[in-house]
Tab-separated table of N, CA and C in Angstrom:
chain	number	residue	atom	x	y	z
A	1	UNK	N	88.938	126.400	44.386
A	1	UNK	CA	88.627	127.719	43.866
A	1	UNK	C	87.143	128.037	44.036
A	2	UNK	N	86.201	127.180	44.185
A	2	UNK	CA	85.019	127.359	44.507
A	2	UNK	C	84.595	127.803	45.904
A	3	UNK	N	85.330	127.771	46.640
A	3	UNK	CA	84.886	128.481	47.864
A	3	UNK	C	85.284	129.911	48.027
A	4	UNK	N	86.330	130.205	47.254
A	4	UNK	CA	86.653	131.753	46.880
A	4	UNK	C	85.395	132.510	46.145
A	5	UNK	N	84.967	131.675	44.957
A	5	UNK	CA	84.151	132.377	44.026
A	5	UNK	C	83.104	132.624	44.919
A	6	UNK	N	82.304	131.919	45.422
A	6	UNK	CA	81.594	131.830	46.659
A	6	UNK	C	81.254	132.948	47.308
A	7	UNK	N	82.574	132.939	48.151
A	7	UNK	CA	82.511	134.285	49.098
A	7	UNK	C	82.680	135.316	48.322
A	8	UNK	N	83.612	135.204	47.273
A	8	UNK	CA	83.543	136.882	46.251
A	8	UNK	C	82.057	137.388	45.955
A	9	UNK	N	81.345	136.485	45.386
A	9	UNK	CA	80.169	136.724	44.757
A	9	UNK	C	78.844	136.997	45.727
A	10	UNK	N	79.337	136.707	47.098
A	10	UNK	CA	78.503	137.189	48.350
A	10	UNK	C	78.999	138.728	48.925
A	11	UNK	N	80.393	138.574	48.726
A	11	UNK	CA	81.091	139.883	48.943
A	11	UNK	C	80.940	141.115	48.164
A	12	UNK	N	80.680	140.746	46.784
A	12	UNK	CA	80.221	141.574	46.015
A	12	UNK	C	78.773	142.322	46.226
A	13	UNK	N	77.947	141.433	46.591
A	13	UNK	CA	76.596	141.581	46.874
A	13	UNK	C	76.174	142.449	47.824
A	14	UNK	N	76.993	142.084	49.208
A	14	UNK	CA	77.022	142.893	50.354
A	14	UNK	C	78.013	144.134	50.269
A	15	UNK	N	78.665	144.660	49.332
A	15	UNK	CA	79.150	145.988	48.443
A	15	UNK	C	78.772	146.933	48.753
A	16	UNK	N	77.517	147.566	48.534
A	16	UNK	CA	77.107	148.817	48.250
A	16	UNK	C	75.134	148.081	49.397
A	17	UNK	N	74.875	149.240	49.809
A	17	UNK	CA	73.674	149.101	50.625
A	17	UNK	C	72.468	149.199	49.434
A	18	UNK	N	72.169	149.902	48.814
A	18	UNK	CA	71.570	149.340	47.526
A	18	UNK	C	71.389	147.693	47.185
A	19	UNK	N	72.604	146.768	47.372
A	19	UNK	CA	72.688	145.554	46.365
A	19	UNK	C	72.225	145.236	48.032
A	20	UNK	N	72.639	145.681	49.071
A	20	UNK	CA	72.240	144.611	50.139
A	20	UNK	C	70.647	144.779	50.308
A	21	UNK	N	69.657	146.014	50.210
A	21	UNK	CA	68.456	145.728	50.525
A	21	UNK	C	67.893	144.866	49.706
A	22	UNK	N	68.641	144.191	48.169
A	22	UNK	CA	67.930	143.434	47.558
A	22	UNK	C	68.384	141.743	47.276
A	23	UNK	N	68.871	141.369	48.643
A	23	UNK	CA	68.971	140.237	48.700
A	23	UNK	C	68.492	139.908	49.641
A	24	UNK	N	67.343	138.595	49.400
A	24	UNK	CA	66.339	137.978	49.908
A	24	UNK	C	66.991	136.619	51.278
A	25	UNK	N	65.779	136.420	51.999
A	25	UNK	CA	66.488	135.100	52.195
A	25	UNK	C	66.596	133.762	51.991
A	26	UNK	N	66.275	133.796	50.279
A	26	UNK	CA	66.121	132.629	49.719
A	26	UNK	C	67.865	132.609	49.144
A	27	UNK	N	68.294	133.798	49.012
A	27	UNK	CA	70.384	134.395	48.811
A	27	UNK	C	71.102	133.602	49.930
A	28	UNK	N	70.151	133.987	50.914
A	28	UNK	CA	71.401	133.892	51.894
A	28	UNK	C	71.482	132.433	52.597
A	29	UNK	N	70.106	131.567	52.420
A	29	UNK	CA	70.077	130.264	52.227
A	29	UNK	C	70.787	129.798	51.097
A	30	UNK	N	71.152	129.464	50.135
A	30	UNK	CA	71.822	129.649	48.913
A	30	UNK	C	73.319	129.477	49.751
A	31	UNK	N	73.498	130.635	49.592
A	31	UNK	CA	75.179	130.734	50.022
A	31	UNK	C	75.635	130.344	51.378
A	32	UNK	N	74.384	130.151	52.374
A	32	UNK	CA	75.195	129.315	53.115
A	32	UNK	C	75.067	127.814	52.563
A	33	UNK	N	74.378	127.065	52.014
A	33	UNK	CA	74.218	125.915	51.367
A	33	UNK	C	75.173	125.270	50.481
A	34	UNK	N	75.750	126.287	49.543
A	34	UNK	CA	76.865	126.029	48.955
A	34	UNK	C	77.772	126.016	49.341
A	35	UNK	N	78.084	127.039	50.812
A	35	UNK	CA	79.153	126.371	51.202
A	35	UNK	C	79.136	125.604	52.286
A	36	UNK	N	78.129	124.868	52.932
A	36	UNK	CA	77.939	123.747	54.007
A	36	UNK	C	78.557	122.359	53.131
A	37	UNK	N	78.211	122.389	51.933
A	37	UNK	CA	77.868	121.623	50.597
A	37	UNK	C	79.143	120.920	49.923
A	38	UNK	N	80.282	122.065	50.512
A	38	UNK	CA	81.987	121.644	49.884
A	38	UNK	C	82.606	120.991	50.405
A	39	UNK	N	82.485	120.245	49.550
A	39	UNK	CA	83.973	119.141	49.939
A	39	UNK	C	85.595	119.482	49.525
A	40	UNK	N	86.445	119.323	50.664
A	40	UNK	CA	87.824	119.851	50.312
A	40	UNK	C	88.800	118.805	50.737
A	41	UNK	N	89.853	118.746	50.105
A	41	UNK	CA	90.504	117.474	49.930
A	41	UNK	C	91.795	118.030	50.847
A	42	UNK	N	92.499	119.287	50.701
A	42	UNK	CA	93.526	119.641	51.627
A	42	UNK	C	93.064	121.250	52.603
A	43	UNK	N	93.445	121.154	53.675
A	43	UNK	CA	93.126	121.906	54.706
A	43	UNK	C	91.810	121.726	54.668
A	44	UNK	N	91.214	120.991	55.118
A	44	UNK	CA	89.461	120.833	55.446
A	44	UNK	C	89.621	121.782	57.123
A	45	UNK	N	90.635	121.258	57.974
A	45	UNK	CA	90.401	122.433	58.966
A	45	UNK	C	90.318	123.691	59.380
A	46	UNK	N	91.469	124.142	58.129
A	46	UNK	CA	91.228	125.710	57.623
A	46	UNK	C	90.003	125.888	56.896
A	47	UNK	N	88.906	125.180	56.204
A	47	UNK	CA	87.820	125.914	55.489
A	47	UNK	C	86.715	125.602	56.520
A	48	UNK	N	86.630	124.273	57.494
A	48	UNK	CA	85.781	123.950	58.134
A	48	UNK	C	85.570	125.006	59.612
A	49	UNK	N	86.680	125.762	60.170
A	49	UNK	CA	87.030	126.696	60.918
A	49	UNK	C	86.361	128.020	59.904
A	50	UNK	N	86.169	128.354	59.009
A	50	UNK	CA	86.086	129.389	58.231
A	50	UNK	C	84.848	129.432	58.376
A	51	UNK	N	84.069	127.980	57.759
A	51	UNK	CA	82.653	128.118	57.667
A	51	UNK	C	81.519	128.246	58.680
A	52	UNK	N	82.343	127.163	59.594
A	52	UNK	CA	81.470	127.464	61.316
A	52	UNK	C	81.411	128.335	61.809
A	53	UNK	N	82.986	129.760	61.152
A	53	UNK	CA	82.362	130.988	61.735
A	53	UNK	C	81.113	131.747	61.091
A	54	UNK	N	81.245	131.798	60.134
A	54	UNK	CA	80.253	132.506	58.792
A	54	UNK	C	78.737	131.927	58.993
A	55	UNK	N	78.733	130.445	59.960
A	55	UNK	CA	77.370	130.409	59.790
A	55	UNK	C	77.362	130.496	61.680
A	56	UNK	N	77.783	131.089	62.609
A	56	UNK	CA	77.549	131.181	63.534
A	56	UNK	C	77.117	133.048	63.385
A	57	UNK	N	77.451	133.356	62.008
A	57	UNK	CA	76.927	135.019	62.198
A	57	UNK	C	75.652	134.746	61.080
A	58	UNK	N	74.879	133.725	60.869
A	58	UNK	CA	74.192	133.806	59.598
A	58	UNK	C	72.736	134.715	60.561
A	59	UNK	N	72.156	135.562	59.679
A	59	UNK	CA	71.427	135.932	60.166
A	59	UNK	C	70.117	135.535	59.821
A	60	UNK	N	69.008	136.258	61.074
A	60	UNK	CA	67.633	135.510	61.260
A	60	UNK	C	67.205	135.628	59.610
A	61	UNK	N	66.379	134.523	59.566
A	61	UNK	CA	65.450	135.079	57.865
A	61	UNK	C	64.503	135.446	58.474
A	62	UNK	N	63.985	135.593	59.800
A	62	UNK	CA	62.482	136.345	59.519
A	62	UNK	C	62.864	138.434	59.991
A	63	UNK	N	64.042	138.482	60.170
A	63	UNK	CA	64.535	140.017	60.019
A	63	UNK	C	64.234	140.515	58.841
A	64	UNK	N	63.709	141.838	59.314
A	64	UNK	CA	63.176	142.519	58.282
A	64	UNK	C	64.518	143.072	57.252
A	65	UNK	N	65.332	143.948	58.347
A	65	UNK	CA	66.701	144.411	57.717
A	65	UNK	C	67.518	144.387	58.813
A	66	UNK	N	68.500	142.882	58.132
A	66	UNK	CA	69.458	141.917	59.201
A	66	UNK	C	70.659	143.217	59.099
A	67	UNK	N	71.273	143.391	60.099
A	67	UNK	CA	72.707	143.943	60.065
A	67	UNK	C	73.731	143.329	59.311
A	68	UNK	N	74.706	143.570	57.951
A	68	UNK	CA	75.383	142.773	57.483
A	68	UNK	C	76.936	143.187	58.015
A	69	UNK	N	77.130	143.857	58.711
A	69	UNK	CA	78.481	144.949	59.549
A	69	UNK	C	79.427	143.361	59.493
A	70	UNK	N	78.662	142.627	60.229
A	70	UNK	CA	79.529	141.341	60.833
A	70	UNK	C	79.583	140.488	59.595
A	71	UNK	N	78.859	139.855	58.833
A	71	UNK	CA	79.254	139.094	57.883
A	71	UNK	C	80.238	139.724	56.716
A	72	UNK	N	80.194	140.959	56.493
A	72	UNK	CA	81.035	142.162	55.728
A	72	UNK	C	82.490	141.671	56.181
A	73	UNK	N	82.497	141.817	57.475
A	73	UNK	CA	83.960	141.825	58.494
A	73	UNK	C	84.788	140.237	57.980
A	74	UNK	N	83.756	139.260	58.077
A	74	UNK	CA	83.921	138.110	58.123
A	74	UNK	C	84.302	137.699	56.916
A	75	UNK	N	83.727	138.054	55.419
A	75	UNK	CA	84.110	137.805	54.478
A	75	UNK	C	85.161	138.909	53.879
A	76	UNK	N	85.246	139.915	54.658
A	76	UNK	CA	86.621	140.517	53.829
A	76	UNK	C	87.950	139.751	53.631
A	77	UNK	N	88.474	140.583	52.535
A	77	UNK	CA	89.870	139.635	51.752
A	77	UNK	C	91.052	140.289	52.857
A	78	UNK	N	91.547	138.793	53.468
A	78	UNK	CA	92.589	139.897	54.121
A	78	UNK	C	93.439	138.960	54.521
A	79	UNK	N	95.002	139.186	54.803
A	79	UNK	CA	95.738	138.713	54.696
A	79	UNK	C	95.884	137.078	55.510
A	80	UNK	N	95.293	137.536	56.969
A	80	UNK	CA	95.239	136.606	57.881
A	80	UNK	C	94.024	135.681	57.784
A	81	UNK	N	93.289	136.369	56.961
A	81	UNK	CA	91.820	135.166	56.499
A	81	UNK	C	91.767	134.718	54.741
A	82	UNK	N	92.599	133.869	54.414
A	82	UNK	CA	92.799	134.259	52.866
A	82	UNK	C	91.737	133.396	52.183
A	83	UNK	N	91.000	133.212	51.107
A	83	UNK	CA	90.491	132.529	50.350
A	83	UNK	C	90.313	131.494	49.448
A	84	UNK	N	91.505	132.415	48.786
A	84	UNK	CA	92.287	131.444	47.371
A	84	UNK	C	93.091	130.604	47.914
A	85	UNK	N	93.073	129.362	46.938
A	85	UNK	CA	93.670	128.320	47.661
A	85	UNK	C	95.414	128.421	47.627
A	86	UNK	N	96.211	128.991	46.221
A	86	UNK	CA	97.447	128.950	47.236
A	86	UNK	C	97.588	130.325	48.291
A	87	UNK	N	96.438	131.544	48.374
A	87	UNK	CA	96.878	132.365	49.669
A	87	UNK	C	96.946	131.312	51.270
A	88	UNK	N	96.076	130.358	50.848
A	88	UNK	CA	95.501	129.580	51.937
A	88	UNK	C	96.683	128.549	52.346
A	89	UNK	N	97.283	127.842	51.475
A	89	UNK	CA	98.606	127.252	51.186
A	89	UNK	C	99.659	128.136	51.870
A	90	UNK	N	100.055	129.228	51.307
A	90	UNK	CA	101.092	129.868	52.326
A	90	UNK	C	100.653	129.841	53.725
A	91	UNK	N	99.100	130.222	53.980
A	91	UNK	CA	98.765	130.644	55.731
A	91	UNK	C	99.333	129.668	56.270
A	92	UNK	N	98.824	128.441	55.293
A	92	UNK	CA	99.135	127.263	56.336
A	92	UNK	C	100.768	127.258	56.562
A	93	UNK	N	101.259	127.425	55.452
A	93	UNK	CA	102.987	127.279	55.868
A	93	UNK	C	103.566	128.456	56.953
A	94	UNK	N	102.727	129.578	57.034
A	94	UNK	CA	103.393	130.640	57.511
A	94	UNK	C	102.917	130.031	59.270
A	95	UNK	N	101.354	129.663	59.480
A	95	UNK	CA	100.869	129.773	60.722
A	95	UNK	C	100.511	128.350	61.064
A	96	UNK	N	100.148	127.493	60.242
A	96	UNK	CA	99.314	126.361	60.528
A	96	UNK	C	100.091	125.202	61.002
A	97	UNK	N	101.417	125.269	60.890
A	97	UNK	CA	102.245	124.368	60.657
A	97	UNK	C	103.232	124.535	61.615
A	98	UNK	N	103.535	123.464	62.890
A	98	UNK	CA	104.784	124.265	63.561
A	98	UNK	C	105.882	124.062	63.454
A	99	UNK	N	106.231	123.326	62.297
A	99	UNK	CA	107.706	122.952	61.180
A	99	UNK	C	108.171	124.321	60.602
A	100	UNK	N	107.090	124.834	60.195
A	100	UNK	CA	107.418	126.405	59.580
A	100	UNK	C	106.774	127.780	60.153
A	101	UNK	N	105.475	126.790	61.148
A	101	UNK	CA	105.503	128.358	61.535
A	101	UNK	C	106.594	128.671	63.184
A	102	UNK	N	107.254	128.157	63.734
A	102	UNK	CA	107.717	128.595	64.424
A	102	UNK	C	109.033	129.668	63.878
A	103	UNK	N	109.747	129.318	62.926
A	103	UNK	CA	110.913	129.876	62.455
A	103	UNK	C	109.936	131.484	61.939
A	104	UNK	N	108.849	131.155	61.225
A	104	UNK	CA	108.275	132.761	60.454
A	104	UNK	C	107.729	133.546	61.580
A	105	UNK	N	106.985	133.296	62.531
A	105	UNK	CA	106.947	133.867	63.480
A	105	UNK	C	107.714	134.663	64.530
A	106	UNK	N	108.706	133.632	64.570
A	106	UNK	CA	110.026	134.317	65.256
A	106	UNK	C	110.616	135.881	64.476
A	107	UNK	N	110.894	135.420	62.865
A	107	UNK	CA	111.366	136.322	62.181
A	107	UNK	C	109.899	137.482	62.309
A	108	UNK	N	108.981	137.704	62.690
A	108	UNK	CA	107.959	138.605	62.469
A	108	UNK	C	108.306	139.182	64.010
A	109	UNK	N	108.704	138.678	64.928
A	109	UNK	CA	109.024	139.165	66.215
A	109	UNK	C	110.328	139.948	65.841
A	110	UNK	N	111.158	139.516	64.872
A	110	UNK	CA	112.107	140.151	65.278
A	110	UNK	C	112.396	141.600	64.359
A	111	UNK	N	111.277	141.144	63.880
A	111	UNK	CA	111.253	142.642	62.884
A	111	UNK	C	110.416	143.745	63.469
A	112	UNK	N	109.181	143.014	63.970
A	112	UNK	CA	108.275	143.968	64.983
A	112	UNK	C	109.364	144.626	65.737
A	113	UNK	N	110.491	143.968	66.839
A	113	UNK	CA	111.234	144.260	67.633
A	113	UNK	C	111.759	145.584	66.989
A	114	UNK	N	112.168	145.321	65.761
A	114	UNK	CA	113.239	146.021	65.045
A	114	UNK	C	112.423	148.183	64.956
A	115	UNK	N	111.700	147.289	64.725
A	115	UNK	CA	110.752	148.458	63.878
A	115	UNK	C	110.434	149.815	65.555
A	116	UNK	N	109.907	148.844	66.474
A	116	UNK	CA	110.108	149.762	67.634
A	116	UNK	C	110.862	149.727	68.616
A	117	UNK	N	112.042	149.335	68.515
A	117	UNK	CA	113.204	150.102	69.302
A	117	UNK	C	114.398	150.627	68.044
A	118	UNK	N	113.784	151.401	66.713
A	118	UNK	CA	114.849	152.115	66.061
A	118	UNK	C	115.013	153.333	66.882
A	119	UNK	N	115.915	153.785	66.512
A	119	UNK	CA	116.304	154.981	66.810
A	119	UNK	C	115.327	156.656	66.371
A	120	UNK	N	115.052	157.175	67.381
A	120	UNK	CA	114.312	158.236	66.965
A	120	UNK	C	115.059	159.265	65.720
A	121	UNK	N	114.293	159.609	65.042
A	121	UNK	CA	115.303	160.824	64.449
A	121	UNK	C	114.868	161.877	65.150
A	122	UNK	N	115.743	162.508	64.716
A	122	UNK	CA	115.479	164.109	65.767
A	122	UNK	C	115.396	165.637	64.542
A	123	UNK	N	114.167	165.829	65.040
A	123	UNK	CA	113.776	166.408	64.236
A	123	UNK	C	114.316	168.072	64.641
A	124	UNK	N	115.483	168.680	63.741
A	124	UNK	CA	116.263	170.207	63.377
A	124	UNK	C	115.070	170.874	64.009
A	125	UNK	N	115.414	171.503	64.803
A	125	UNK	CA	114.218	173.025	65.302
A	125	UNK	C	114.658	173.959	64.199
A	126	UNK	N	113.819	174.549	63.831
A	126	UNK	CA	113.975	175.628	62.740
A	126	UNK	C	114.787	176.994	64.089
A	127	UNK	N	116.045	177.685	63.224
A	127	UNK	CA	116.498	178.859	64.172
A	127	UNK	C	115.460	179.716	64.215
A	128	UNK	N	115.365	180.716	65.058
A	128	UNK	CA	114.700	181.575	64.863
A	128	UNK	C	115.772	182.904	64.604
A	129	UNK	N	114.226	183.762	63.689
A	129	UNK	CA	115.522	184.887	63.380
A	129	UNK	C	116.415	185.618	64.044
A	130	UNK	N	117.185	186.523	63.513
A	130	UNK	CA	118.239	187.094	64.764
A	130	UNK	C	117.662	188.223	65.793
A	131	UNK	N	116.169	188.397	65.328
A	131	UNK	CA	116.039	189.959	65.419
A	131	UNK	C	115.606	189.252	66.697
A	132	UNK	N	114.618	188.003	67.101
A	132	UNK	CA	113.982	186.808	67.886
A	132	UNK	C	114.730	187.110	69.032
A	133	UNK	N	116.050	186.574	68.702
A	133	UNK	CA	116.666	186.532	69.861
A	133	UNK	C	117.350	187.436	70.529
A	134	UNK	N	117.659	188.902	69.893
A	134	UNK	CA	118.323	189.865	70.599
A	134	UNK	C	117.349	190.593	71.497
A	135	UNK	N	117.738	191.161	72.389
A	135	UNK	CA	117.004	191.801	73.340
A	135	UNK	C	117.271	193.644	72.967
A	136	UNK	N	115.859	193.799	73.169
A	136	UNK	CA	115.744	195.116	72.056
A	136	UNK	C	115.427	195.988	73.710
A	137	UNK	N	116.571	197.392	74.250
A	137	UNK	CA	115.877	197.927	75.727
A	137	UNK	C	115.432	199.265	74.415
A	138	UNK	N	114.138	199.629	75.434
A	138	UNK	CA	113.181	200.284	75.405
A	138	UNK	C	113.411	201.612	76.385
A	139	UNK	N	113.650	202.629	76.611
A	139	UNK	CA	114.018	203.359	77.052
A	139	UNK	C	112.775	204.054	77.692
A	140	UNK	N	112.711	204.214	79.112
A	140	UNK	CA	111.111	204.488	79.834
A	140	UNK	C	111.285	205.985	79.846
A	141	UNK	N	110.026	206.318	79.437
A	141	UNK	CA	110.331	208.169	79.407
A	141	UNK	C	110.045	208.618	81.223
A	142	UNK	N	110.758	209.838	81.387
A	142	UNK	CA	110.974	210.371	82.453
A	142	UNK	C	109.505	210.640	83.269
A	143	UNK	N	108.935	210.771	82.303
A	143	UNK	CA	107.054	211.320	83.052
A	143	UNK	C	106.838	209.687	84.150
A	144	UNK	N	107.224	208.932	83.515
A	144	UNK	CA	106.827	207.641	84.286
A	144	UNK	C	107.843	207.308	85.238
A	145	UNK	N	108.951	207.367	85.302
A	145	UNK	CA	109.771	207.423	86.649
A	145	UNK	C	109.021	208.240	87.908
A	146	UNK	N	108.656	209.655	87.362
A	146	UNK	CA	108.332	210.013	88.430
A	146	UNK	C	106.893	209.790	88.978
A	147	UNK	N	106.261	209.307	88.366
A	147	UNK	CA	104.956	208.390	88.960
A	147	UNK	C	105.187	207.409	89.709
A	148	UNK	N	106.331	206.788	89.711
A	148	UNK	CA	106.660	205.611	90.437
A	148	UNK	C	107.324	206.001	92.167
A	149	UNK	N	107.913	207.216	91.349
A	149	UNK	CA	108.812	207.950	92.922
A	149	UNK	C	107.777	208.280	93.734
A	150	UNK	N	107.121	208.715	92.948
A	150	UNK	CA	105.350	209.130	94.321
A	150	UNK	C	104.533	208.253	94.846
């Protein structure tokens, strides 16, 4: 649970551009430190893969104002990068594993499949009114026939 709190409490920080101009780089030494620092007893390859990315985006400390776009990206909560340790527990069962992930994968193909070759609906054209479709003759006055005869 400590590597969640971790990234929350960095995630929080990098929040709002306000909280980011006021973290130093004595912060961002810090938080990468704490988490170079963890020891993990199950999936060390899932957190050790996590962390080598996070510090391959660590940015310069002698930047005045580092871009945080990429570490933002990196620490967001999201399904395929999870945190908490049982979200991290399922990844592994869903992806990490090819006892279980081959069968969940398959079923994600076959729903993707599903999803785009349904059937279109067909969307009712509204009628148009009656007046729309009848053909209304217009009767050409005689002055203009004979402009045409000349």
């Amino acid at each position: 649970m400590s590597f969640h709190t971790i990234i929350s409490e960095f995630r929080t920080k990098l929040a709002s551009p306000e909280t980011q101009a006021k973290i130093t780089p004595t912060d961002i030494d810090q938080f990468y430190k704490k988490l170079n620092s963890l020891k993990f007893l199950f999936f060390k390859k899932y957190y050790k893969k996590y962390i080598d990315n996070l510090n391959r985006l660590k940015p310069d400390p002698e930047a005045k104002n580092p871009d945080w776009t990429l570490i933002q990206v990196a620490i967001a909560e999201s399904e395929y990068k999870p945190t908490k340790p049982f979200a991290i527990f399922l990844h592994q069962l869903k992806y990490g594993y090819a006892l279980t992930s081959k069968p969940f994968v398959a079923y994600q193909k076959k729903q993707n499949l599903k999803k785009l070759n349904a059937p279109v609906k067909v969307v009712k054209e509204e009628t148009k009114p009656k007046a729309e479709k009848e053909w209304i003759r217009v009767p050409i006055p005689q002055s203009r026939q004979k402009l045409k005869d000349n």
